[in-house]
């Protein structure tokens, strides 16, 4: 007798379910699936999703976790580029599931592989590639761009390891071409004392990215013109305002914020750095934090003995992360009970191979620096 195929459960039937029932059903499905499933959750996820995560972390930690888990199913409560990285780093037998395929990243969408390859060819035509140029991409980019970096001696970085990786690459290469977040690139370059006039901004809509040949030859760092719409909402006047409202407040921001904000803040660092800083701060300390609101709200709840607030008064929420509703998570895990893998993220083999080189290079360089 052949295998009896179960019909895929319809998402519409889940979207109408009340939250408590959804939470109970996710828990029941997880129990039944046991170690066959692992649920990974990025720190920016909403509370009603993060409570179901087996493991939580920033984008670097999650990529390492994905490379180490033995689970058959990796349900990724994050955004598309994170799930792609999990598929690249995971084993061939594992399935990576993104509960909502619309959970993308507007920053990652600001650089396409065609634009990046075209930019690289333009640099070649004007002779810039005769010097040693390393392409480095932020984790927040497509698998195809990661593969481009893997093929061309480059690497992937995240906000938590950008400094050690820039350190290595600035010593070994004449220049770096950094995609797609201009702010992380500029803020990290500034930490190495690179002056702003040695950082060219590449606008993919313009010939030579809107630069002269001379500017590109002179630049130490070429920055792709991309940004995060969430972190871009924090402005210098928010820093001034919070300092006037809360005497003694310390301003702590993510390096995806614009340079003008980072340079007047007290501290800047990755999502994990932000969490650790608040965890280790003394009772009574005051923090205004420039990053995603769900993370800031959880810090506020965890540390009632400290003043923790969002740097900007308006809602700085990652709308695409928010698309991973618990109803969609329930739909994904209950389908797994029937043997149906829904919303699977599969990176094509050649891209996977070269993107894997860039990601594994990132992990080994990061871990070596720690030791
Ligand atoms: P990290 O998790 O590396 O801090 O990145 C923040 C982010 O924007 C994720 O999309
Ligand atoms: Fe992308 Fe910004 Fe959302 Fe991160 S917070 S996933 S960079 S849009």
XYZ file of C-alpha atoms and ligand atoms in Angstrom:
389
model
C 0.000 0.000 0.000
C 1.333 3.504 -0.851
C 1.812 6.339 1.625
C -1.415 8.172 2.449
C -0.784 11.822 1.629
C -2.426 14.271 3.967
C -3.927 17.365 2.456
C -2.071 20.587 3.279
C -3.865 22.443 6.046
C -5.183 25.795 4.812
C -3.709 28.976 6.309
C -7.123 30.707 6.209
C -8.430 28.344 8.885
C -5.624 29.417 11.199
C -5.861 33.178 10.732
C -9.244 33.233 12.484
C -8.093 31.293 15.562
C -7.889 33.112 18.912
C -4.395 33.636 20.370
C -4.761 31.285 23.365
C -5.910 28.391 21.206
C -3.055 29.050 18.763
C -0.479 29.060 21.569
C -1.796 25.763 22.949
C -1.757 24.145 19.509
C 1.826 25.248 18.820
C 2.919 23.769 22.153
C 1.101 20.493 21.451
C 2.624 20.190 17.967
C 6.090 20.926 19.312
C 5.720 18.243 21.951
C 4.655 15.711 19.376
C 7.466 16.612 16.967
C 10.040 16.592 19.778
C 13.645 16.925 18.651
C 12.612 16.672 14.995
C 11.851 20.405 15.037
C 13.708 23.443 16.285
C 12.123 26.897 16.327
C 14.609 29.756 15.960
C 13.529 33.315 16.814
C 15.273 36.608 16.080
C 15.292 39.142 18.924
C 13.004 41.496 16.960
C 10.133 39.019 16.898
C 6.908 39.846 18.664
C 6.303 38.386 22.144
C 3.562 35.991 21.072
C 6.023 34.336 18.669
C 9.305 34.548 20.596
C 7.727 32.671 23.529
C 7.627 29.564 21.308
C 11.253 29.770 20.178
C 13.627 27.037 21.380
C 16.560 29.303 20.637
C 16.717 33.058 20.259
C 19.545 35.242 19.034
C 20.805 37.927 16.722
C 21.466 37.180 13.097
C 24.999 35.884 13.747
C 24.005 33.625 16.634
C 21.064 32.236 14.697
C 23.268 31.370 11.725
C 25.632 29.454 14.032
C 22.691 27.695 15.696
C 21.297 26.715 12.303
C 24.663 25.238 11.341
C 24.767 23.138 14.513
C 21.267 21.786 15.007
C 20.458 18.183 14.153
C 16.707 18.852 13.867
C 14.989 17.695 10.708
C 12.914 20.864 10.531
C 14.213 24.373 11.269
C 11.270 26.742 11.631
C 12.721 30.214 11.280
C 10.876 33.054 12.976
C 12.875 35.810 11.359
C 13.118 37.155 7.834
C 13.871 35.643 4.450
C 17.644 36.222 4.318
C 18.046 34.531 7.725
C 16.115 31.471 6.590
C 18.208 31.344 3.414
C 21.379 31.408 5.506
C 20.007 28.573 7.646
C 19.381 26.528 4.511
C 22.899 27.260 3.230
C 24.556 26.319 6.510
C 22.277 23.410 7.396
C 22.534 19.821 6.220
C 20.977 18.691 2.927
C 18.522 16.504 4.826
C 17.161 19.452 6.842
C 14.174 21.564 5.846
C 14.035 25.278 6.619
C 10.605 26.837 6.964
C 9.693 30.524 7.017
C 6.126 30.750 8.364
C 5.330 33.759 6.123
C 7.111 34.059 2.789
C 6.353 37.783 2.801
C 8.698 38.268 5.767
C 11.467 39.927 3.780
C 13.815 42.784 4.561
C 13.501 46.109 2.771
C 17.239 46.719 3.199
C 18.191 43.384 1.630
C 15.912 44.248 -1.307
C 17.917 47.436 -1.965
C 20.687 45.448 -3.681
C 20.010 42.864 -6.384
C 22.652 40.500 -7.710
C 22.351 42.038 -11.193
C 23.062 45.499 -9.796
C 26.013 44.208 -7.755
C 27.546 42.373 -10.719
C 27.049 45.435 -12.908
C 28.735 47.646 -10.313
C 31.676 45.223 -10.095
C 32.066 45.291 -13.897
C 32.040 49.099 -13.873
C 34.830 49.049 -11.296
C 36.741 46.607 -13.474
C 36.326 48.824 -16.584
C 37.829 51.857 -14.864
C 40.711 49.838 -13.439
C 39.699 49.905 -9.767
C 39.869 46.106 -9.558
C 43.568 46.258 -10.432
C 44.020 47.028 -6.749
C 42.846 44.383 -4.246
C 39.128 44.976 -3.627
C 37.115 42.747 -1.270
C 33.341 42.521 -1.623
C 31.772 42.257 1.822
C 28.087 41.839 2.349
C 25.993 42.366 5.427
C 24.039 39.275 6.424
C 20.947 41.250 5.366
C 21.329 40.400 1.680
C 20.240 37.741 -0.769
C 21.975 34.359 -1.012
C 23.081 35.360 -4.534
C 25.002 38.373 -3.181
C 26.567 36.226 -0.469
C 27.632 33.809 -3.221
C 29.133 36.710 -5.189
C 31.267 37.544 -2.137
C 32.198 33.891 -1.688
C 33.421 33.710 -5.304
C 35.467 36.892 -5.019
C 37.455 36.332 -1.805
C 34.893 38.279 0.193
C 32.879 37.489 3.283
C 29.548 38.016 5.035
C 29.384 40.048 8.224
C 26.747 40.920 10.778
C 26.541 43.890 13.097
C 28.163 41.798 15.836
C 31.330 40.905 13.920
C 31.715 43.794 11.460
C 34.615 45.270 13.479
C 36.857 42.163 13.609
C 36.088 41.316 9.983
C 36.804 44.868 8.772
C 40.030 44.657 10.744
C 41.137 41.539 8.872
C 40.022 42.764 5.443
C 41.385 46.295 5.759
C 44.819 44.796 6.438
C 44.693 42.337 3.551
C 42.952 44.381 0.856
C 43.351 47.869 -0.591
C 39.620 48.560 -0.561
C 36.292 47.110 0.424
C 32.972 47.253 -1.417
C 30.283 46.912 1.252
C 26.639 45.926 0.523
C 23.878 46.883 1.190
C 23.821 48.921 4.434
C 25.638 52.216 4.002
C 25.204 53.048 7.694
C 26.770 49.903 9.152
C 29.571 50.289 6.597
C 30.142 53.973 7.384
C 29.902 53.535 11.156
C 32.326 50.621 11.094
C 34.717 52.372 8.702
C 34.712 55.398 11.023
C 35.848 53.164 13.902
C 38.996 52.454 11.858
C 39.589 56.164 11.288
C 38.619 56.124 7.614
C 37.660 59.716 6.787
C 34.286 60.331 5.158
C 35.938 61.594 1.958
C 37.515 58.146 1.548
C 34.091 56.512 1.658
C 32.294 56.648 -1.685
C 28.537 56.074 -1.802
C 27.369 53.810 -4.643
C 23.920 54.632 -5.998
C 22.936 51.692 -8.212
C 20.668 53.940 -10.294
C 23.592 56.026 -11.569
C 26.601 55.456 -13.797
C 29.655 54.675 -11.609
C 27.249 54.800 -8.691
C 27.158 58.594 -9.027
C 30.924 58.956 -8.460
C 33.842 60.129 -10.558
C 36.536 57.633 -11.531
C 38.932 59.512 -9.291
C 36.643 59.244 -6.259
C 36.391 55.476 -6.738
C 40.158 55.089 -7.131
C 40.729 57.184 -4.018
C 38.069 55.518 -1.844
C 39.059 53.037 0.847
C 35.462 51.972 1.319
C 32.694 51.945 -1.283
C 29.297 51.840 0.402
C 26.159 50.592 -1.301
C 23.285 53.027 -0.929
C 20.967 50.875 1.202
C 19.519 51.401 4.650
C 17.161 49.937 7.234
C 13.833 51.744 7.342
C 13.392 50.853 11.029
C 16.753 52.129 12.287
C 16.584 55.038 9.834
C 13.769 56.510 11.914
C 16.107 57.509 14.718
C 17.317 61.081 14.216
C 19.860 63.277 16.032
C 17.044 65.376 17.511
C 15.705 62.281 19.303
C 19.055 62.031 21.094
C 18.954 65.721 22.093
C 15.349 65.428 23.217
C 15.796 62.347 25.395
C 18.863 63.906 27.036
C 16.855 66.994 27.923
C 13.960 64.889 29.239
C 15.908 62.276 31.244
C 19.018 63.627 32.977
C 21.752 61.007 33.138
C 20.285 58.874 30.346
C 22.687 56.872 28.198
C 21.912 56.571 24.523
C 22.583 53.110 23.093
C 21.983 52.530 19.385
C 22.361 49.880 16.697
C 24.974 50.642 13.992
C 22.258 50.455 11.315
C 21.355 53.954 12.557
C 22.702 56.875 10.545
C 26.205 58.184 11.307
C 24.851 61.467 12.713
C 22.957 59.509 15.393
C 25.728 57.039 16.179
C 28.369 59.721 16.605
C 26.413 61.599 19.285
C 25.272 58.444 21.114
C 27.039 57.073 24.171
C 27.359 53.530 22.829
C 26.581 51.604 19.680
C 26.574 47.911 18.913
C 24.691 44.903 17.636
C 21.444 43.572 19.016
C 23.333 41.209 21.347
C 25.620 44.019 22.487
C 22.553 46.108 23.345
C 21.045 43.246 25.360
C 24.300 42.518 27.228
C 24.873 46.190 27.989
C 21.462 46.567 29.613
C 21.761 43.208 31.412
C 25.076 44.240 32.951
C 24.077 47.820 33.804
C 23.495 48.722 37.465
C 20.006 49.155 38.910
C 18.811 52.723 38.497
C 20.731 53.263 35.241
C 18.805 54.933 32.433
C 18.827 53.854 28.794
C 17.335 55.264 25.596
C 17.707 52.592 22.938
C 17.723 53.023 19.186
C 16.637 49.681 17.813
C 13.543 47.592 17.100
C 10.659 48.168 19.504
C 9.874 44.536 20.414
C 13.379 44.049 21.735
C 13.298 47.326 23.674
C 9.917 46.484 25.214
C 11.202 43.099 26.393
C 14.256 44.725 27.974
C 11.927 47.146 29.729
C 9.877 44.244 31.123
C 12.941 42.226 32.176
C 14.579 45.107 34.040
C 11.971 47.073 35.975
C 14.801 48.355 38.225
C 16.326 50.258 35.269
C 14.859 52.961 33.074
C 14.658 51.530 29.551
C 12.852 53.334 26.762
C 12.804 53.556 22.997
C 14.916 56.423 21.660
C 12.132 57.688 19.397
C 8.585 58.162 20.621
C 6.996 56.699 17.485
C 6.778 53.004 16.796
C 10.028 51.657 15.329
C 8.843 48.212 14.433
C 10.140 45.864 11.766
C 6.897 45.340 9.870
C 8.220 42.360 7.945
C 9.331 40.467 11.078
C 5.864 41.198 12.437
C 4.339 39.198 9.597
C 5.363 36.011 11.427
C 2.129 35.794 13.407
C 1.617 32.902 15.870
C -1.271 31.716 13.667
C 1.221 31.191 10.811
C 3.634 29.408 13.121
C 0.799 27.080 14.203
C -0.039 26.438 10.546
C 3.594 25.573 9.770
C 4.126 23.190 12.711
C 0.757 21.436 12.425
C 1.455 20.784 8.745
C 4.716 19.169 9.824
C 2.694 16.760 11.959
C 1.120 15.549 8.711
C 4.507 15.371 6.997
C 3.809 18.480 4.916
C 6.634 20.999 4.697
C 5.074 24.371 3.882
C 6.936 27.563 2.924
C 10.236 25.746 2.563
C 13.246 27.937 1.765
C 15.559 26.187 -0.668
C 18.657 27.866 -2.052
C 19.773 26.547 -5.425
C 22.931 24.372 -5.295
C 25.576 26.551 -6.923
C 24.484 29.653 -5.016
C 24.427 27.554 -1.863
C 27.977 26.389 -2.437
C 29.511 29.849 -2.900
C 27.307 31.590 -0.312
C 28.340 28.810 2.072
C 31.987 29.703 1.485
C 31.335 33.331 2.468
C 29.228 32.376 5.502
C 31.637 29.732 6.761
C 34.516 32.166 6.274
C 32.574 34.612 8.474
C 31.984 32.015 11.188
C 35.552 30.731 11.260
C 37.080 34.222 11.243
C 34.710 35.359 14.005
C 35.355 32.332 16.184
C 39.144 32.582 15.619
C 39.099 36.188 16.758
C 37.315 35.185 19.970
C 39.960 32.562 20.820
P 21.536 41.822 14.174
O 20.660 40.705 14.572
O 22.785 41.339 13.510
O 21.822 42.795 15.247
O 20.805 42.599 12.973
C 19.766 43.433 13.156
C 18.802 43.338 12.067
O 18.411 44.289 11.485
C 18.300 42.069 11.698
O 17.603 42.236 10.586
Fe 15.584 44.487 7.560
Fe 15.665 46.600 9.202
Fe 13.802 44.709 9.539
Fe 16.367 44.177 10.096
S 15.053 45.644 11.135
S 14.934 42.860 8.970
S 17.384 45.408 8.492
S 14.008 46.072 7.744
